[in-house]
GROMACS .gro file of C-alpha atoms in nm:
model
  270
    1UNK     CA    1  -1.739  -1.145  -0.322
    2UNK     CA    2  -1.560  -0.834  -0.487
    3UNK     CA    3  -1.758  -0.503  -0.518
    4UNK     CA    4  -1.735  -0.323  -0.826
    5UNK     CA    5  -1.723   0.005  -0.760
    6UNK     CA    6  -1.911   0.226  -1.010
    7UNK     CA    7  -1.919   0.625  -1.093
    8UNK     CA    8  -2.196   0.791  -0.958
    9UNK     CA    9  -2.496   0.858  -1.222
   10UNK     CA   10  -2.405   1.205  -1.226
   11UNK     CA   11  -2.005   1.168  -1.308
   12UNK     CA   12  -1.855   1.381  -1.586
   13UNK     CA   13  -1.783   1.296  -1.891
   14UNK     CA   14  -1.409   1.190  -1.958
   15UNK     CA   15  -1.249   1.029  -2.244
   16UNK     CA   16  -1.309   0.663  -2.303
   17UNK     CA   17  -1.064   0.499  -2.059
   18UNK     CA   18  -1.000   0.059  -2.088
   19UNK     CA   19  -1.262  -0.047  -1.859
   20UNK     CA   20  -0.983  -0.273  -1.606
   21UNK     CA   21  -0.815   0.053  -1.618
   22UNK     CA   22  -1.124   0.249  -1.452
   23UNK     CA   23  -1.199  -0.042  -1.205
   24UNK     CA   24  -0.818   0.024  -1.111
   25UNK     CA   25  -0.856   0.417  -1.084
   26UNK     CA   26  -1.186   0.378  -0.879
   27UNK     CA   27  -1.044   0.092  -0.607
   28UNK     CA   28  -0.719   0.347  -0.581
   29UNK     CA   29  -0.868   0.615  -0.557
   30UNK     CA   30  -1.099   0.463  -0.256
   31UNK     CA   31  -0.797   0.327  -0.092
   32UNK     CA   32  -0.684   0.669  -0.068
   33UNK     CA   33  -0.994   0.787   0.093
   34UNK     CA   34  -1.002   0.522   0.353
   35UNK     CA   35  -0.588   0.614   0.417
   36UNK     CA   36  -0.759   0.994   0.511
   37UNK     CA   37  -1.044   0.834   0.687
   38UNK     CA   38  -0.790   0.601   0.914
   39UNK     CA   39  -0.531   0.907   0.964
   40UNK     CA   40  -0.280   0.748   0.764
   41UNK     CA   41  -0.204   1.049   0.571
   42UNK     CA   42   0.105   1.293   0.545
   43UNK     CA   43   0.024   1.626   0.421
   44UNK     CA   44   0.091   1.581   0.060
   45UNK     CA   45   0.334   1.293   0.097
   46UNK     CA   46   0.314   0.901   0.072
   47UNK     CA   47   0.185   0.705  -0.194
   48UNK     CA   48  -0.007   0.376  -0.282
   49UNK     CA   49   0.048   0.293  -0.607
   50UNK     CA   50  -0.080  -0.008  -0.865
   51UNK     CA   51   0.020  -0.177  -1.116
   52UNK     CA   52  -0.265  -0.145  -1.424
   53UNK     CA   53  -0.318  -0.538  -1.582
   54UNK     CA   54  -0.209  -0.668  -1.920
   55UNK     CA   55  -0.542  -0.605  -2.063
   56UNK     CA   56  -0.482  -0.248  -2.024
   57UNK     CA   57  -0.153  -0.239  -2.106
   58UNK     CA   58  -0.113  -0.489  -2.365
   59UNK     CA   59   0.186  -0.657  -2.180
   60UNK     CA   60   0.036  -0.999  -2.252
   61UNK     CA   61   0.040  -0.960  -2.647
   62UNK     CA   62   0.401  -0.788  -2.659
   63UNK     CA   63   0.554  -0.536  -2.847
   64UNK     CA   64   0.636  -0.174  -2.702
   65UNK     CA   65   0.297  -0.126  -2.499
   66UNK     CA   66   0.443  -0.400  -2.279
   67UNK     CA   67   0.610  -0.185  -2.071
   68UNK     CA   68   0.451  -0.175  -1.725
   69UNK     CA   69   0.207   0.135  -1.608
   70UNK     CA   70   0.097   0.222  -1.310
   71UNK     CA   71  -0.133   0.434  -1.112
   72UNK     CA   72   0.004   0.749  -0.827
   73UNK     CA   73  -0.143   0.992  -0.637
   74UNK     CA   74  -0.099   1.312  -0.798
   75UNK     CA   75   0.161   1.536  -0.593
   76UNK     CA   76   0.015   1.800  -0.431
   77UNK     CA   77  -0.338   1.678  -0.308
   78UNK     CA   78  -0.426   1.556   0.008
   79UNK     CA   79  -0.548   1.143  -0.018
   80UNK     CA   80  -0.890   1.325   0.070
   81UNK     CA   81  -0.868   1.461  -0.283
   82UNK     CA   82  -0.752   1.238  -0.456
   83UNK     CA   83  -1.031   1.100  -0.751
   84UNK     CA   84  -1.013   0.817  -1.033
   85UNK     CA   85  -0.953   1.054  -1.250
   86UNK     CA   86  -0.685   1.278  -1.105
   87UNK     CA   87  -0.504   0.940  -1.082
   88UNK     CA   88  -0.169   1.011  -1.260
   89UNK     CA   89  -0.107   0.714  -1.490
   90UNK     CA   90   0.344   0.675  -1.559
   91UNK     CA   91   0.573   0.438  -1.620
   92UNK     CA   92   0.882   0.286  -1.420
   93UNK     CA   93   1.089   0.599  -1.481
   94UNK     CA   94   0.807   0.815  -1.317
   95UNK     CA   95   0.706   0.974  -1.704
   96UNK     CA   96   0.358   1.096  -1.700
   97UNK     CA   97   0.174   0.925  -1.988
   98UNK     CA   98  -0.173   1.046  -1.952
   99UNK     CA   99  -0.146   1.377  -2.038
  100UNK     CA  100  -0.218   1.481  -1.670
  101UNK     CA  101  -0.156   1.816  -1.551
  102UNK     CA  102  -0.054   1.716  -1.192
  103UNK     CA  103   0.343   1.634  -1.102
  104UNK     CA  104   0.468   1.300  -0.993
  105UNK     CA  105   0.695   1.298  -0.670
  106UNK     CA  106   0.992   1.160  -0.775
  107UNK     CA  107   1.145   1.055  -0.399
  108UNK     CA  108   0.800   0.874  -0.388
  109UNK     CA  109   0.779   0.652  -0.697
  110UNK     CA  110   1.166   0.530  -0.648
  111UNK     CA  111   1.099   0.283  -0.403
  112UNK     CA  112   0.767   0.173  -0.540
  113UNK     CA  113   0.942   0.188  -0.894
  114UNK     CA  114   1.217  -0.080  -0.767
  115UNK     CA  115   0.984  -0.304  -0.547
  116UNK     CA  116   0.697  -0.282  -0.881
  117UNK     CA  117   0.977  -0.402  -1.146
  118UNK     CA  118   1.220  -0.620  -0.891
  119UNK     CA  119   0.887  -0.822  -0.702
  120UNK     CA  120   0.646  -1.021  -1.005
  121UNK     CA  121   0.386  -1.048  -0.765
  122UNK     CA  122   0.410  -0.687  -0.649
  123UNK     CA  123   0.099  -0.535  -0.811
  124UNK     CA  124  -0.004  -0.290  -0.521
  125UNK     CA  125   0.247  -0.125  -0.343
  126UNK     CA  126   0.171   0.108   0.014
  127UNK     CA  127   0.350   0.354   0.211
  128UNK     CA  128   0.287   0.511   0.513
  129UNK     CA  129   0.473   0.772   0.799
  130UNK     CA  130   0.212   0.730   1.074
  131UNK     CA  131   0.356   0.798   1.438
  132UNK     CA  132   0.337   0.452   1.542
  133UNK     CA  133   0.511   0.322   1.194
  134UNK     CA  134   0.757   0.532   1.270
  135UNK     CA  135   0.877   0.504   1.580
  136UNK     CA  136   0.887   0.179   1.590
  137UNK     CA  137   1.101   0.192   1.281
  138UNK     CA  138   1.296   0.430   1.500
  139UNK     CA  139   1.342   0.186   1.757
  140UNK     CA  140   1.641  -0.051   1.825
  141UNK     CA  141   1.532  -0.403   1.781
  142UNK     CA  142   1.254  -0.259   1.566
  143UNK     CA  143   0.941  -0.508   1.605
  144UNK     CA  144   0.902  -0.726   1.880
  145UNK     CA  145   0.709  -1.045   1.889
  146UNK     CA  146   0.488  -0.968   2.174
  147UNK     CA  147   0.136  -0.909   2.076
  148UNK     CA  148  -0.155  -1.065   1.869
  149UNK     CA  149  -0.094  -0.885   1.552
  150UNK     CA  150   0.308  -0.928   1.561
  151UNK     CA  151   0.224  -1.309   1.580
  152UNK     CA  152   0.011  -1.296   1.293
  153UNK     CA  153   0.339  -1.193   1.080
  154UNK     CA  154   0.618  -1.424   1.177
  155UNK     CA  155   0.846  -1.439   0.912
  156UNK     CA  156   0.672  -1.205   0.701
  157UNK     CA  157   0.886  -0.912   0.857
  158UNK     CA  158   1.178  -0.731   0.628
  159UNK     CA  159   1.411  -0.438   0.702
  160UNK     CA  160   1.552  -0.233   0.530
  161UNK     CA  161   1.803   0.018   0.642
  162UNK     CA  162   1.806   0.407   0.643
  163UNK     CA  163   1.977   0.582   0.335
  164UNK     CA  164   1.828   0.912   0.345
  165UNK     CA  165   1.545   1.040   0.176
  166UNK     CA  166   1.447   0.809  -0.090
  167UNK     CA  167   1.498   1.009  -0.465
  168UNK     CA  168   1.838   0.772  -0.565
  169UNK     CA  169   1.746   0.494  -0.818
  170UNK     CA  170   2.043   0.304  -0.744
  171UNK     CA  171   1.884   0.222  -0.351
  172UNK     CA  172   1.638  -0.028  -0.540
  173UNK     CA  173   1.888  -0.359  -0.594
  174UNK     CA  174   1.988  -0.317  -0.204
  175UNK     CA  175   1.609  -0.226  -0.097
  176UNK     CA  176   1.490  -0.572  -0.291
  177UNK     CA  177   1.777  -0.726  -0.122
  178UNK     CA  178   1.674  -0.645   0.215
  179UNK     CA  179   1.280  -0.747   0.100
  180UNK     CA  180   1.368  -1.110  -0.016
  181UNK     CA  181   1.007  -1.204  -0.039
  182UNK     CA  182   0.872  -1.094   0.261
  183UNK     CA  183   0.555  -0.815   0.199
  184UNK     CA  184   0.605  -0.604   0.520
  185UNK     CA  185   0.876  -0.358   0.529
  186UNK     CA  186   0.972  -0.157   0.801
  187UNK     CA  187   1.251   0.119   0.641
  188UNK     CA  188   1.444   0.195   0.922
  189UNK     CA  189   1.389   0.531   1.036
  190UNK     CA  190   1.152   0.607   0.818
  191UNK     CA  191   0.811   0.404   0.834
  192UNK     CA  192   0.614   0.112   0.704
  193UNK     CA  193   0.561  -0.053   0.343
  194UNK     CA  194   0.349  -0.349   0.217
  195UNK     CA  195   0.334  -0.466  -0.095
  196UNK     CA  196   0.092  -0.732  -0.233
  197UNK     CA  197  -0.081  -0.926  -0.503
  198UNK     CA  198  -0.385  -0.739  -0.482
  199UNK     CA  199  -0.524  -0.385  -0.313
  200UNK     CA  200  -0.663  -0.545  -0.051
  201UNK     CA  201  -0.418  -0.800   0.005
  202UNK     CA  202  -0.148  -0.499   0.040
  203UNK     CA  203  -0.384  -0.374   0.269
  204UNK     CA  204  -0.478  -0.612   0.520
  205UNK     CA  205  -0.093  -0.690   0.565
  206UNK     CA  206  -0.007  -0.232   0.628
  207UNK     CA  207  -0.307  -0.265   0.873
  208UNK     CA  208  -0.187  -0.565   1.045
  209UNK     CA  209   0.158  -0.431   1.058
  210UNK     CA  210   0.010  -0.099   1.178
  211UNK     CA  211  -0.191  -0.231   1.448
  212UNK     CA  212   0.131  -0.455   1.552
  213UNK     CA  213   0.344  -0.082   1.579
  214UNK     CA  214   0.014   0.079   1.768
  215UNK     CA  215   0.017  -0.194   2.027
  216UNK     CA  216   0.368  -0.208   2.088
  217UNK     CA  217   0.429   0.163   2.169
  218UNK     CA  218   0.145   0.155   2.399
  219UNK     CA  219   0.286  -0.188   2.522
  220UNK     CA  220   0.616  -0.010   2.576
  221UNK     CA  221   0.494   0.330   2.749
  222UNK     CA  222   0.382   0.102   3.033
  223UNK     CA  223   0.662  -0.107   3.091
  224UNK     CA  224   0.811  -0.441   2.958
  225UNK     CA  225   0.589  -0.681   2.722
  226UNK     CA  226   0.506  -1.049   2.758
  227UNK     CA  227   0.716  -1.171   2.453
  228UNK     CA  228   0.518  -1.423   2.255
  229UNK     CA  229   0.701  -1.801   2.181
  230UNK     CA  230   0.808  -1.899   1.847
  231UNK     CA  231   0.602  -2.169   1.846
  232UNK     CA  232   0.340  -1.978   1.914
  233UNK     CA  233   0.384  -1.701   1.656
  234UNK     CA  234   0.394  -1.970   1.393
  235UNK     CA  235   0.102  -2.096   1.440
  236UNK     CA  236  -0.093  -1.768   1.472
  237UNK     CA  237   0.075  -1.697   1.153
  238UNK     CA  238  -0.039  -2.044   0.973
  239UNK     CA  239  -0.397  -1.954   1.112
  240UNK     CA  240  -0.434  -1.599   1.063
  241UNK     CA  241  -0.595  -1.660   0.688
  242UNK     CA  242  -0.688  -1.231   0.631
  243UNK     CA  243  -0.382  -1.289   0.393
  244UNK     CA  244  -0.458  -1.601   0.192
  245UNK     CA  245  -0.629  -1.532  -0.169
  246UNK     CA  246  -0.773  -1.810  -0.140
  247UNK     CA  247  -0.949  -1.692   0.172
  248UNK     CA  248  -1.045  -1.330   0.015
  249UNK     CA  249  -0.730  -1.192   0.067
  250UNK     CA  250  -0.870  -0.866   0.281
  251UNK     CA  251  -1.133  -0.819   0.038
  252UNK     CA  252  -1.428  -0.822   0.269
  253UNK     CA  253  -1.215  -0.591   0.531
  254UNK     CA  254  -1.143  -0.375   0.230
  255UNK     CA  255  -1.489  -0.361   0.095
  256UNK     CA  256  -1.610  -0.270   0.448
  257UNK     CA  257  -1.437   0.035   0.460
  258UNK     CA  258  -1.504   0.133   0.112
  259UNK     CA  259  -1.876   0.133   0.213
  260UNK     CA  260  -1.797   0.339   0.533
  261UNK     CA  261  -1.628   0.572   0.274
  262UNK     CA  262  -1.903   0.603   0.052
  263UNK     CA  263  -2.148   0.724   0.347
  264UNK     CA  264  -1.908   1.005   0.458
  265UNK     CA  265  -1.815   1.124   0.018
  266UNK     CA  266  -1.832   0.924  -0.282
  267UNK     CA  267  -1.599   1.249  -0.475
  268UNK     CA  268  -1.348   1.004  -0.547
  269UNK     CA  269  -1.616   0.797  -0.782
  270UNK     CA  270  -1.534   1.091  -0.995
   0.00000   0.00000   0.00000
C-alpha cells in the first residue's frame, strides 16, 4: 500500500501547486532525508531527481507544456535541508521555472538530464559518492559476483567509463550507450547511479547496489571472496522480487524509512 505523505497541520501557506506535483515534492524531499539519515550524503553535492507526471505537466494533452519537468535539490543545502518546497522545479536544459531563488548545479543535472530524456522509463534518477560506491568504482574489475546482494543484480550491472567531472552535455549519447537498459550504474571512478520507474523502485536497486559495494570491500580487506556461480546469481536474481512493480517495487522498504524519518523531523513536510 503507498503512503501519502501529507504537510503537517501547521505548514505555511504557499501558492496553489498541482496536487501530483506536491505528492512529488513531498516523496523527494523525504528521499532526501532518508539519503542524510543513511550517510549517503556529500556536502552539498549529489542529486536525486524526478520526473513530475503528465498531469502536472500537461505532456499527455500536447502543445508547448509538453516539455518534460523535473524536480532537484537546490544547490547549496545539505539533503538534511532540503523541503518540498525548496524543491527547484527545471527543465532538461537545467532552466529554473519556478521562480526559485536557489541555483541548480549544472555538473549535476547533465547526467540525470541525458539518462531522464534518453531512458522512457527513467522517472527517478539517484546519485551517490559514498566510500564504498566509490571505491569499488575505483577498483579494477569493478563488481564482483561474490555475495548475496551482487547475486541479486546479475545482469542488471552497467559501466560507464570516467570522463572527468560531469558538466559536458555531449557525455549523454555515450553515457546511455554504456546504460543499455540496465538501472545500476557504476561510473567508473566516480560512484553509483540507479535509475527507475518509480522513487522507490530507484531506491531499492542504489541500496542493493550499495550494500553489494559495502560487502565487497569488507570481503576484500580480509582476503579473497567465495565467487558466486552463474547459475546461481540468476536465480537469486529471478527470485529477489524487491524490484518487481508488481511486487511493490521497494515501496514498503521505502515507506519504512520514511516513517523512521518522520520520528527523528518531519521539516521536509514543509
Amino acid at each position: 500500500m503507498t503512503t501519502h505523505l501529507a504537510p503537517p497541520a501547521n505548514a505555511p501557506a504557499r501558492p496553489a501547486i498541482h496536487p501530483d506535483e506536491q505528492e512529488a515534492r513531498l516523496q523527494l524531499a523525504a528521499c532526501y532525508r532518508v539519503f542524510a539519515m543513511l550517510g549517503w550524503t556529500e556536502m552539498i553535492y549529489n542529486h536525486i531527481t524526478v520526473r513530475l507526471p503528465d498531469s502536472v505537466t500537461g505532456g499527455a494533452t500536447g502543445g508547448a507544456s509538453r516539455s518534460p519537468q523535473f524536480l532537484i535539490n537546490p544547490f547549496g543545502l545539505h539533503y538534511s535541508e532540503v523541503t518540498a518546497s525548496n524543491l527547484v522545479k527545471i527543465d532538461l536544459q537545467g532552466k529554473v521555472l519556478d521562480g526559485s531563488p536557489h541555483p541548480v548545479n549544472p555538473a549535476g543535472f547533465t547526467v540525470h538530464a541525458a539518462i531522464h530524456d534518453g531512458l522512457p522509463d527513467a522517472h527517478c534518477v539517484m546519485h551517490t559518492h559514498t566510500t564504498a560506491g566509490v571505491a569499488v568504482a575505483c577498483l579494477q574489475g569493478g563488481l564482483q559476483q561474490t555475495n548475496f546482494y551482487t547475486a541479486q543484480l546479475h545482469g542488471m550491472v552497467a559501466y560507464h567509463d570516467f570522463e572527468g567531472i560531469t558538466i559536458h552535455a555531449d557525455e549523454g549519447p555515450r553515457l546511455l550507450k554504456s546504460i543499455g537498459d540496465k538501472k545500476a550504474v557504476i561510473l567508473r571512478n566516480h560512484g553509483l547511479l540507479a535509475w527507475g520507474q518509480t522513487l522507490p523502485q530507484t531506491f531499492a536497486i542504489l541500496w542493493t547496489l550499495q550494500r553489494a559495494c559495502e560487502i565487497q570491500m569488507a570481503t576484500l580487506s580480509m582476503g579473497a571472496a567465495i565467487p558466486v556461480s552463474e547459475d546461481i546469481a540468476r536465480k537469486c536474481t529471478r527470485d529477489a522480487l524487491q524490484f518487481n512493480p508488481k511486487h511493490g517495487g521497494g515501496q514498503d522498504v521505502f515507506d519504512a524509512l520514511v516513517r523512521q524519518v518522520d520520528r527523528i523531523d518531519d521539516s521536509y513536510k514543509h
